[in-house]
Amino acid sequence: MRRMISTFMQCLGRGTVIAIVVCAGLSSVHAADAVRVKDLGKLKGWRDNALFGTGIVTGLAGTGDSPANRTTRQSLANVLSQFNLTIAPEAIQSRNVAVVMVSATLPTFAREGDTLDVTVSSAGDARSLVGGTLLITPLKGANGRVYALAQGGLSVGGYRYDANGNVVQKNHPTAGSVPNGATVEVGVNAAMLDERQSVTFVLSEPDYTTANRVATAINSQLGASLAKARDASGIEIAVPVAQRDELVSLFTKIENVTVEPDRRAKVVINERTGTVVSGGDVRISKVAISHGDIKIAISNQNSASQPYNVWNGGPDIRTAIVTNTRIDVDELNGTGFVSGTNTVSDLVQSLARLKTSTRDVISILRAVKAAGALHGELVVQ
């Protein structure tokens, strides 16, 4: 462990990006790769449900929708009509109201009375929702059924103030949230067992090797051949009759089974931030690398040419501007070496010793991939 910490500190001394690549390889060598099954995916049927609705935000200090917005006037008239106040939409002239879109996420095992966080965004021409209050809004699912009711004061992480043509704005004041602003009215309970009285565990990253290892580990833990990998992402687990009334206990045992997942060789490059992340098992075949840099600088120097006795000359004698151009070519010594059969971590570590910049490391990795020497997937973000 002390050796790993010492090596990691040396990586940080060479640069952040280089440390990410090299130390990623060190961790894969020295650290255990066994993880719990629950960290590799989830049981089929576990899913969140999107809820959506339209509502009204009131209490705005003149920053709401303009009186010309027919949707806002009609919505406010509909709300007032529920309290025996009949007002024509054309008679409503208020900038303290805004029509908004309301959204929330309903968890898998939500029960009646649970609270949800709500996101509110302006749907009209409101300038700011700061200080507003969301009126009670039904939130519907994709099937058109109301699952939750939302209301409450908005929390907006910004502001906008304007006066006499001057505007001061921070972040996006036309969007906000209501923490715990929705109450679940209809609970959701996912059916875990299918018609064959079995459950299916779905991997987050499909892989045939990992699926087979998960099935083998579950069978070893349960002491019976109950799990079988159906494809690269699904492992079907038959539930014995004696345990169908104790699914929580069975799922607990399955989730805590440890497996060593198989990883695909992948190198991720982000050219905008100069980040390179690679696993330690990405192999590189024998390849010759030569990388140089040529810098060309062109400079112009302007000077005035003053003829002799110009003040006593004729009309054709005058001062002239002369431009002198200078071109400097500086060819730096390029890095050149032959890389044997090793990994991306070894290659980047070698480039770090040669004091190669991060941008050059990215260019070299892309060239190695184009040459067919990098045996893995190169992801450029």
PDB file of C-alpha atoms in Angstrom, residues 116-324:
ATOM      1  CA  LEU A 116     -41.026  14.118  -4.296  1.00  0.00           C
ATOM      2  CA  ASP A 117     -38.828  16.960  -5.470  1.00  0.00           C
ATOM      3  CA  VAL A 118     -40.430  19.070  -8.189  1.00  0.00           C
ATOM      4  CA  THR A 119     -38.826  21.023 -11.031  1.00  0.00           C
ATOM      5  CA  VAL A 120     -40.641  24.130 -12.287  1.00  0.00           C
ATOM      6  CA  SER A 121     -39.838  26.030 -15.487  1.00  0.00           C
ATOM      7  CA  SER A 122     -41.532  28.974 -17.153  1.00  0.00           C
ATOM      8  CA  ALA A 123     -43.628  28.278 -20.233  1.00  0.00           C
ATOM      9  CA  GLY A 124     -44.425  31.888 -21.107  1.00  0.00           C
ATOM     10  CA  ASP A 125     -42.563  35.177 -21.275  1.00  0.00           C
ATOM     11  CA  ALA A 126     -41.991  35.633 -17.539  1.00  0.00           C
ATOM     12  CA  ARG A 127     -38.731  37.372 -16.666  1.00  0.00           C
ATOM     13  CA  SER A 128     -38.220  35.744 -13.264  1.00  0.00           C
ATOM     14  CA  LEU A 129     -39.896  33.248 -10.917  1.00  0.00           C
ATOM     15  CA  VAL A 130     -38.149  34.528  -7.782  1.00  0.00           C
ATOM     16  CA  GLY A 131     -40.523  34.721  -4.814  1.00  0.00           C
ATOM     17  CA  GLY A 132     -43.296  32.790  -6.553  1.00  0.00           C
ATOM     18  CA  THR A 133     -45.568  30.092  -5.154  1.00  0.00           C
ATOM     19  CA  LEU A 134     -46.720  27.106  -7.172  1.00  0.00           C
ATOM     20  CA  LEU A 135     -50.465  26.490  -6.903  1.00  0.00           C
ATOM     21  CA  ILE A 136     -51.656  22.903  -6.529  1.00  0.00           C
ATOM     22  CA  THR A 137     -50.816  21.062  -9.738  1.00  0.00           C
ATOM     23  CA  PRO A 138     -51.778  17.476 -10.680  1.00  0.00           C
ATOM     24  CA  LEU A 139     -48.847  15.462 -11.994  1.00  0.00           C
ATOM     25  CA  LYS A 140     -49.731  12.763 -14.516  1.00  0.00           C
ATOM     26  CA  GLY A 141     -47.861   9.750 -15.824  1.00  0.00           C
ATOM     27  CA  ALA A 142     -47.577   8.563 -19.403  1.00  0.00           C
ATOM     28  CA  ASN A 143     -50.923   6.758 -19.051  1.00  0.00           C
ATOM     29  CA  GLY A 144     -52.718  10.018 -18.193  1.00  0.00           C
ATOM     30  CA  ARG A 145     -53.376   9.034 -14.569  1.00  0.00           C
ATOM     31  CA  VAL A 146     -52.691  11.477 -11.736  1.00  0.00           C
ATOM     32  CA  TYR A 147     -50.029  10.078  -9.385  1.00  0.00           C
ATOM     33  CA  ALA A 148     -49.012  13.135  -7.341  1.00  0.00           C
ATOM     34  CA  LEU A 149     -50.056  16.673  -6.408  1.00  0.00           C
ATOM     35  CA  ALA A 150     -47.473  19.471  -6.290  1.00  0.00           C
ATOM     36  CA  GLN A 151     -47.505  22.866  -4.616  1.00  0.00           C
ATOM     37  CA  GLY A 152     -45.281  25.122  -2.525  1.00  0.00           C
ATOM     38  CA  GLY A 153     -42.828  27.995  -2.603  1.00  0.00           C
ATOM     39  CA  LEU A 154     -40.194  28.041  -5.332  1.00  0.00           C
ATOM     40  CA  SER A 155     -36.465  27.916  -4.719  1.00  0.00           C
ATOM     41  CA  VAL A 156     -34.740  29.731  -7.592  1.00  0.00           C
ATOM     42  CA  GLY A 157     -30.956  29.742  -7.790  1.00  0.00           C
ATOM     43  CA  GLY A 158     -30.766  33.090  -9.549  1.00  0.00           C
ATOM     44  CA  TYR A 159     -32.354  36.489  -9.995  1.00  0.00           C
ATOM     45  CA  ARG A 160     -33.120  39.161 -12.564  1.00  0.00           C
ATOM     46  CA  TYR A 161     -33.718  42.842 -11.888  1.00  0.00           C
ATOM     47  CA  ASP A 162     -34.182  45.459 -14.559  1.00  0.00           C
ATOM     48  CA  ALA A 163     -34.939  49.164 -14.395  1.00  0.00           C
ATOM     49  CA  ASN A 164     -34.565  51.986 -16.882  1.00  0.00           C
ATOM     50  CA  GLY A 165     -32.992  49.673 -19.446  1.00  0.00           C
ATOM     51  CA  ASN A 166     -30.418  48.251 -17.002  1.00  0.00           C
ATOM     52  CA  VAL A 167     -30.523  44.497 -16.397  1.00  0.00           C
ATOM     53  CA  VAL A 168     -28.758  42.495 -13.671  1.00  0.00           C
ATOM     54  CA  GLN A 169     -29.173  38.739 -13.987  1.00  0.00           C
ATOM     55  CA  LYS A 170     -27.610  35.689 -12.323  1.00  0.00           C
ATOM     56  CA  ASN A 171     -28.042  32.118 -13.586  1.00  0.00           C
ATOM     57  CA  HIS A 172     -31.505  31.238 -14.959  1.00  0.00           C
ATOM     58  CA  PRO A 173     -34.281  32.829 -12.892  1.00  0.00           C
ATOM     59  CA  THR A 174     -37.044  31.314 -15.046  1.00  0.00           C
ATOM     60  CA  ALA A 175     -36.488  27.812 -13.627  1.00  0.00           C
ATOM     61  CA  GLY A 176     -36.628  26.615 -10.055  1.00  0.00           C
ATOM     62  CA  SER A 177     -37.549  23.741  -7.782  1.00  0.00           C
ATOM     63  CA  VAL A 178     -39.829  22.880  -4.891  1.00  0.00           C
ATOM     64  CA  PRO A 179     -38.030  20.484  -2.509  1.00  0.00           C
ATOM     65  CA  ASN A 180     -40.454  17.797  -1.326  1.00  0.00           C
ATOM     66  CA  GLY A 181     -43.131  19.784  -3.089  1.00  0.00           C
ATOM     67  CA  ALA A 182     -45.181  16.868  -4.436  1.00  0.00           C
ATOM     68  CA  THR A 183     -47.174  14.318  -2.453  1.00  0.00           C
ATOM     69  CA  VAL A 184     -47.724  10.864  -3.928  1.00  0.00           C
ATOM     70  CA  GLU A 185     -51.437  10.051  -4.203  1.00  0.00           C
ATOM     71  CA  VAL A 186     -51.152   6.695  -5.996  1.00  0.00           C
ATOM     72  CA  GLY A 187     -48.395   4.282  -4.992  1.00  0.00           C
ATOM     73  CA  VAL A 188     -46.378   2.144  -7.368  1.00  0.00           C
ATOM     74  CA  ASN A 189     -45.370  -1.439  -6.667  1.00  0.00           C
ATOM     75  CA  ALA A 190     -43.420  -3.189  -9.396  1.00  0.00           C
ATOM     76  CA  ALA A 191     -44.120  -6.878  -9.959  1.00  0.00           C
ATOM     77  CA  MET A 192     -40.764  -8.620  -9.656  1.00  0.00           C
ATOM     78  CA  LEU A 193     -41.792 -12.179 -10.614  1.00  0.00           C
ATOM     79  CA  ASP A 194     -42.740 -12.900 -14.207  1.00  0.00           C
ATOM     80  CA  GLU A 195     -45.166 -15.526 -15.463  1.00  0.00           C
ATOM     81  CA  ARG A 196     -42.498 -18.236 -15.034  1.00  0.00           C
ATOM     82  CA  GLN A 197     -41.986 -17.278 -11.368  1.00  0.00           C
ATOM     83  CA  SER A 198     -38.470 -15.998 -11.948  1.00  0.00           C
ATOM     84  CA  VAL A 199     -36.635 -12.697 -11.802  1.00  0.00           C
ATOM     85  CA  THR A 200     -34.150 -11.241 -14.279  1.00  0.00           C
ATOM     86  CA  PHE A 201     -31.050  -9.341 -13.281  1.00  0.00           C
ATOM     87  CA  VAL A 202     -30.016  -6.810 -15.948  1.00  0.00           C
ATOM     88  CA  LEU A 203     -26.398  -5.672 -16.280  1.00  0.00           C
ATOM     89  CA  SER A 204     -25.711  -1.975 -16.739  1.00  0.00           C
ATOM     90  CA  GLU A 205     -22.985  -2.793 -19.280  1.00  0.00           C
ATOM     91  CA  PRO A 206     -23.881  -5.880 -21.325  1.00  0.00           C
ATOM     92  CA  ASP A 207     -21.070  -8.418 -21.529  1.00  0.00           C
ATOM     93  CA  TYR A 208     -21.286 -12.174 -22.129  1.00  0.00           C
ATOM     94  CA  THR A 209     -18.332 -12.997 -19.877  1.00  0.00           C
ATOM     95  CA  THR A 210     -19.642 -10.927 -16.995  1.00  0.00           C
ATOM     96  CA  ALA A 211     -23.146 -12.362 -17.358  1.00  0.00           C
ATOM     97  CA  ASN A 212     -21.801 -15.913 -17.212  1.00  0.00           C
ATOM     98  CA  ARG A 213     -19.691 -15.078 -14.141  1.00  0.00           C
ATOM     99  CA  VAL A 214     -22.686 -13.550 -12.367  1.00  0.00           C
ATOM    100  CA  ALA A 215     -24.818 -16.620 -13.041  1.00  0.00           C
ATOM    101  CA  THR A 216     -22.048 -18.934 -11.803  1.00  0.00           C
ATOM    102  CA  ALA A 217     -21.494 -16.886  -8.637  1.00  0.00           C
ATOM    103  CA  ILE A 218     -25.214 -16.779  -7.807  1.00  0.00           C
ATOM    104  CA  ASN A 219     -25.527 -20.545  -8.222  1.00  0.00           C
ATOM    105  CA  SER A 220     -22.523 -21.036  -5.978  1.00  0.00           C
ATOM    106  CA  GLN A 221     -24.007 -18.746  -3.313  1.00  0.00           C
ATOM    107  CA  LEU A 222     -27.516 -20.230  -3.394  1.00  0.00           C
ATOM    108  CA  GLY A 223     -26.269 -23.807  -3.659  1.00  0.00           C
ATOM    109  CA  ALA A 224     -28.470 -24.663  -6.633  1.00  0.00           C
ATOM    110  CA  SER A 225     -28.549 -24.122 -10.396  1.00  0.00           C
ATOM    111  CA  LEU A 226     -31.149 -21.366 -10.297  1.00  0.00           C
ATOM    112  CA  ALA A 227     -29.416 -18.668 -12.354  1.00  0.00           C
ATOM    113  CA  LYS A 228     -28.785 -18.831 -16.077  1.00  0.00           C
ATOM    114  CA  ALA A 229     -27.403 -16.166 -18.409  1.00  0.00           C
ATOM    115  CA  ARG A 230     -29.900 -15.670 -21.227  1.00  0.00           C
ATOM    116  CA  ASP A 231     -27.893 -13.075 -23.151  1.00  0.00           C
ATOM    117  CA  ALA A 232     -25.162 -10.475 -22.637  1.00  0.00           C
ATOM    118  CA  SER A 233     -27.253  -8.396 -20.218  1.00  0.00           C
ATOM    119  CA  GLY A 234     -29.915 -10.631 -18.668  1.00  0.00           C
ATOM    120  CA  ILE A 235     -29.444 -13.320 -16.026  1.00  0.00           C
ATOM    121  CA  GLU A 236     -32.666 -15.213 -15.298  1.00  0.00           C
ATOM    122  CA  ILE A 237     -33.007 -16.508 -11.730  1.00  0.00           C
ATOM    123  CA  ALA A 238     -35.663 -19.087 -10.905  1.00  0.00           C
ATOM    124  CA  VAL A 239     -37.311 -18.527  -7.523  1.00  0.00           C
ATOM    125  CA  PRO A 240     -38.001 -21.718  -5.545  1.00  0.00           C
ATOM    126  CA  VAL A 241     -41.501 -22.226  -4.234  1.00  0.00           C
ATOM    127  CA  ALA A 242     -40.310 -22.058  -0.622  1.00  0.00           C
ATOM    128  CA  GLN A 243     -38.792 -18.594  -1.139  1.00  0.00           C
ATOM    129  CA  ARG A 244     -41.549 -16.893  -3.132  1.00  0.00           C
ATOM    130  CA  ASP A 245     -42.924 -15.429   0.086  1.00  0.00           C
ATOM    131  CA  GLU A 246     -39.454 -14.298   1.166  1.00  0.00           C
ATOM    132  CA  LEU A 247     -38.278 -12.377  -1.878  1.00  0.00           C
ATOM    133  CA  VAL A 248     -36.533  -9.685   0.168  1.00  0.00           C
ATOM    134  CA  SER A 249     -34.272 -12.257   1.810  1.00  0.00           C
ATOM    135  CA  LEU A 250     -33.525 -13.886  -1.543  1.00  0.00           C
ATOM    136  CA  PHE A 251     -32.737 -10.586  -3.256  1.00  0.00           C
ATOM    137  CA  THR A 252     -30.456  -9.617  -0.370  1.00  0.00           C
ATOM    138  CA  LYS A 253     -28.378 -12.739  -0.909  1.00  0.00           C
ATOM    139  CA  ILE A 254     -28.223 -12.120  -4.658  1.00  0.00           C
ATOM    140  CA  GLU A 255     -27.204  -8.467  -4.318  1.00  0.00           C
ATOM    141  CA  ASN A 256     -24.300  -9.253  -2.003  1.00  0.00           C
ATOM    142  CA  VAL A 257     -22.740 -11.912  -4.225  1.00  0.00           C
ATOM    143  CA  THR A 258     -19.267 -10.754  -5.299  1.00  0.00           C
ATOM    144  CA  VAL A 259     -18.145 -11.114  -8.917  1.00  0.00           C
ATOM    145  CA  GLU A 260     -15.067 -10.069 -10.831  1.00  0.00           C
ATOM    146  CA  PRO A 261     -16.548  -8.380 -13.935  1.00  0.00           C
ATOM    147  CA  ASP A 262     -14.814  -8.517 -17.260  1.00  0.00           C
ATOM    148  CA  ARG A 263     -13.932  -5.109 -18.667  1.00  0.00           C
ATOM    149  CA  ARG A 264     -13.651  -4.016 -22.254  1.00  0.00           C
ATOM    150  CA  ALA A 265     -10.419  -2.351 -23.260  1.00  0.00           C
ATOM    151  CA  LYS A 266     -11.297   1.318 -23.561  1.00  0.00           C
ATOM    152  CA  VAL A 267      -9.449   4.637 -23.589  1.00  0.00           C
ATOM    153  CA  VAL A 268     -11.472   7.829 -23.059  1.00  0.00           C
ATOM    154  CA  ILE A 269     -10.082  11.139 -24.318  1.00  0.00           C
ATOM    155  CA  ASN A 270     -11.603  14.550 -23.678  1.00  0.00           C
ATOM    156  CA  GLU A 271      -9.863  17.024 -25.971  1.00  0.00           C
ATOM    157  CA  ARG A 272     -11.608  20.037 -24.451  1.00  0.00           C
ATOM    158  CA  THR A 273     -10.201  19.467 -20.974  1.00  0.00           C
ATOM    159  CA  GLY A 274      -7.125  17.467 -21.926  1.00  0.00           C
ATOM    160  CA  THR A 275      -8.189  14.417 -19.898  1.00  0.00           C
ATOM    161  CA  VAL A 276      -7.099  10.869 -20.724  1.00  0.00           C
ATOM    162  CA  VAL A 277      -8.526   7.940 -18.747  1.00  0.00           C
ATOM    163  CA  SER A 278      -7.551   4.358 -19.469  1.00  0.00           C
ATOM    164  CA  GLY A 279      -7.748   0.990 -17.775  1.00  0.00           C
ATOM    165  CA  GLY A 280      -4.527  -0.789 -16.996  1.00  0.00           C
ATOM    166  CA  ASP A 281      -5.289  -3.723 -19.290  1.00  0.00           C
ATOM    167  CA  VAL A 282      -5.471  -1.827 -22.607  1.00  0.00           C
ATOM    168  CA  ARG A 283      -2.728  -3.455 -24.646  1.00  0.00           C
ATOM    169  CA  ILE A 284      -0.464  -1.876 -27.245  1.00  0.00           C
ATOM    170  CA  SER A 285       1.468  -3.888 -29.812  1.00  0.00           C
ATOM    171  CA  LYS A 286       5.029  -3.127 -30.849  1.00  0.00           C
ATOM    172  CA  VAL A 287       5.026   0.253 -32.570  1.00  0.00           C
ATOM    173  CA  ALA A 288       7.539   2.944 -33.487  1.00  0.00           C
ATOM    174  CA  ILE A 289       6.587   6.485 -32.428  1.00  0.00           C
ATOM    175  CA  SER A 290       8.235   9.695 -33.544  1.00  0.00           C
ATOM    176  CA  HIS A 291       6.705  13.007 -32.581  1.00  0.00           C
ATOM    177  CA  GLY A 292       8.212  16.380 -33.345  1.00  0.00           C
ATOM    178  CA  ASP A 293       7.210  20.005 -33.309  1.00  0.00           C
ATOM    179  CA  ILE A 294       7.987  22.818 -35.753  1.00  0.00           C
ATOM    180  CA  LYS A 295       7.281  26.409 -34.751  1.00  0.00           C
ATOM    181  CA  ILE A 296       7.153  29.146 -37.399  1.00  0.00           C
ATOM    182  CA  ALA A 297       7.098  32.820 -36.331  1.00  0.00           C
ATOM    183  CA  ILE A 298       6.521  35.594 -38.876  1.00  0.00           C
ATOM    184  CA  SER A 299       7.163  39.148 -37.699  1.00  0.00           C
ATOM    185  CA  ASN A 300       6.822  42.421 -39.600  1.00  0.00           C
ATOM    186  CA  GLN A 301       8.757  45.603 -38.764  1.00  0.00           C
ATOM    187  CA  ASN A 302       7.632  48.864 -40.316  1.00  0.00           C
ATOM    188  CA  SER A 303      10.069  51.778 -40.751  1.00  0.00           C
ATOM    189  CA  ALA A 304       9.839  55.187 -42.421  1.00  0.00           C
ATOM    190  CA  SER A 305      12.209  56.014 -45.326  1.00  0.00           C
ATOM    191  CA  GLN A 306      12.968  59.737 -45.241  1.00  0.00           C
ATOM    192  CA  PRO A 307      14.539  61.082 -48.552  1.00  0.00           C
ATOM    193  CA  TYR A 308      17.316  63.698 -48.294  1.00  0.00           C
ATOM    194  CA  ASN A 309      16.205  67.318 -48.501  1.00  0.00           C
ATOM    195  CA  VAL A 310      12.545  66.254 -48.805  1.00  0.00           C
ATOM    196  CA  TRP A 311      11.313  69.726 -47.803  1.00  0.00           C
ATOM    197  CA  ASN A 312      13.007  71.351 -50.840  1.00  0.00           C
ATOM    198  CA  GLY A 313      12.063  68.636 -53.339  1.00  0.00           C
ATOM    199  CA  GLY A 314       9.343  68.379 -55.873  1.00  0.00           C
ATOM    200  CA  PRO A 315       5.817  67.056 -55.500  1.00  0.00           C
ATOM    201  CA  ASP A 316       6.928  63.493 -56.203  1.00  0.00           C
ATOM    202  CA  ILE A 317       9.370  63.355 -53.305  1.00  0.00           C
ATOM    203  CA  ARG A 318       7.751  62.163 -50.018  1.00  0.00           C
ATOM    204  CA  THR A 319       8.239  59.842 -47.080  1.00  0.00           C
ATOM    205  CA  ALA A 320       7.745  56.100 -47.748  1.00  0.00           C
ATOM    206  CA  ILE A 321       6.844  53.284 -45.310  1.00  0.00           C
ATOM    207  CA  VAL A 322       9.089  50.227 -45.677  1.00  0.00           C
ATOM    208  CA  THR A 323       8.031  46.844 -44.267  1.00  0.00           C
ATOM    209  CA  ASN A 324      10.710  44.313 -43.335  1.00  0.00           C
TER     210      ASN A 324
END
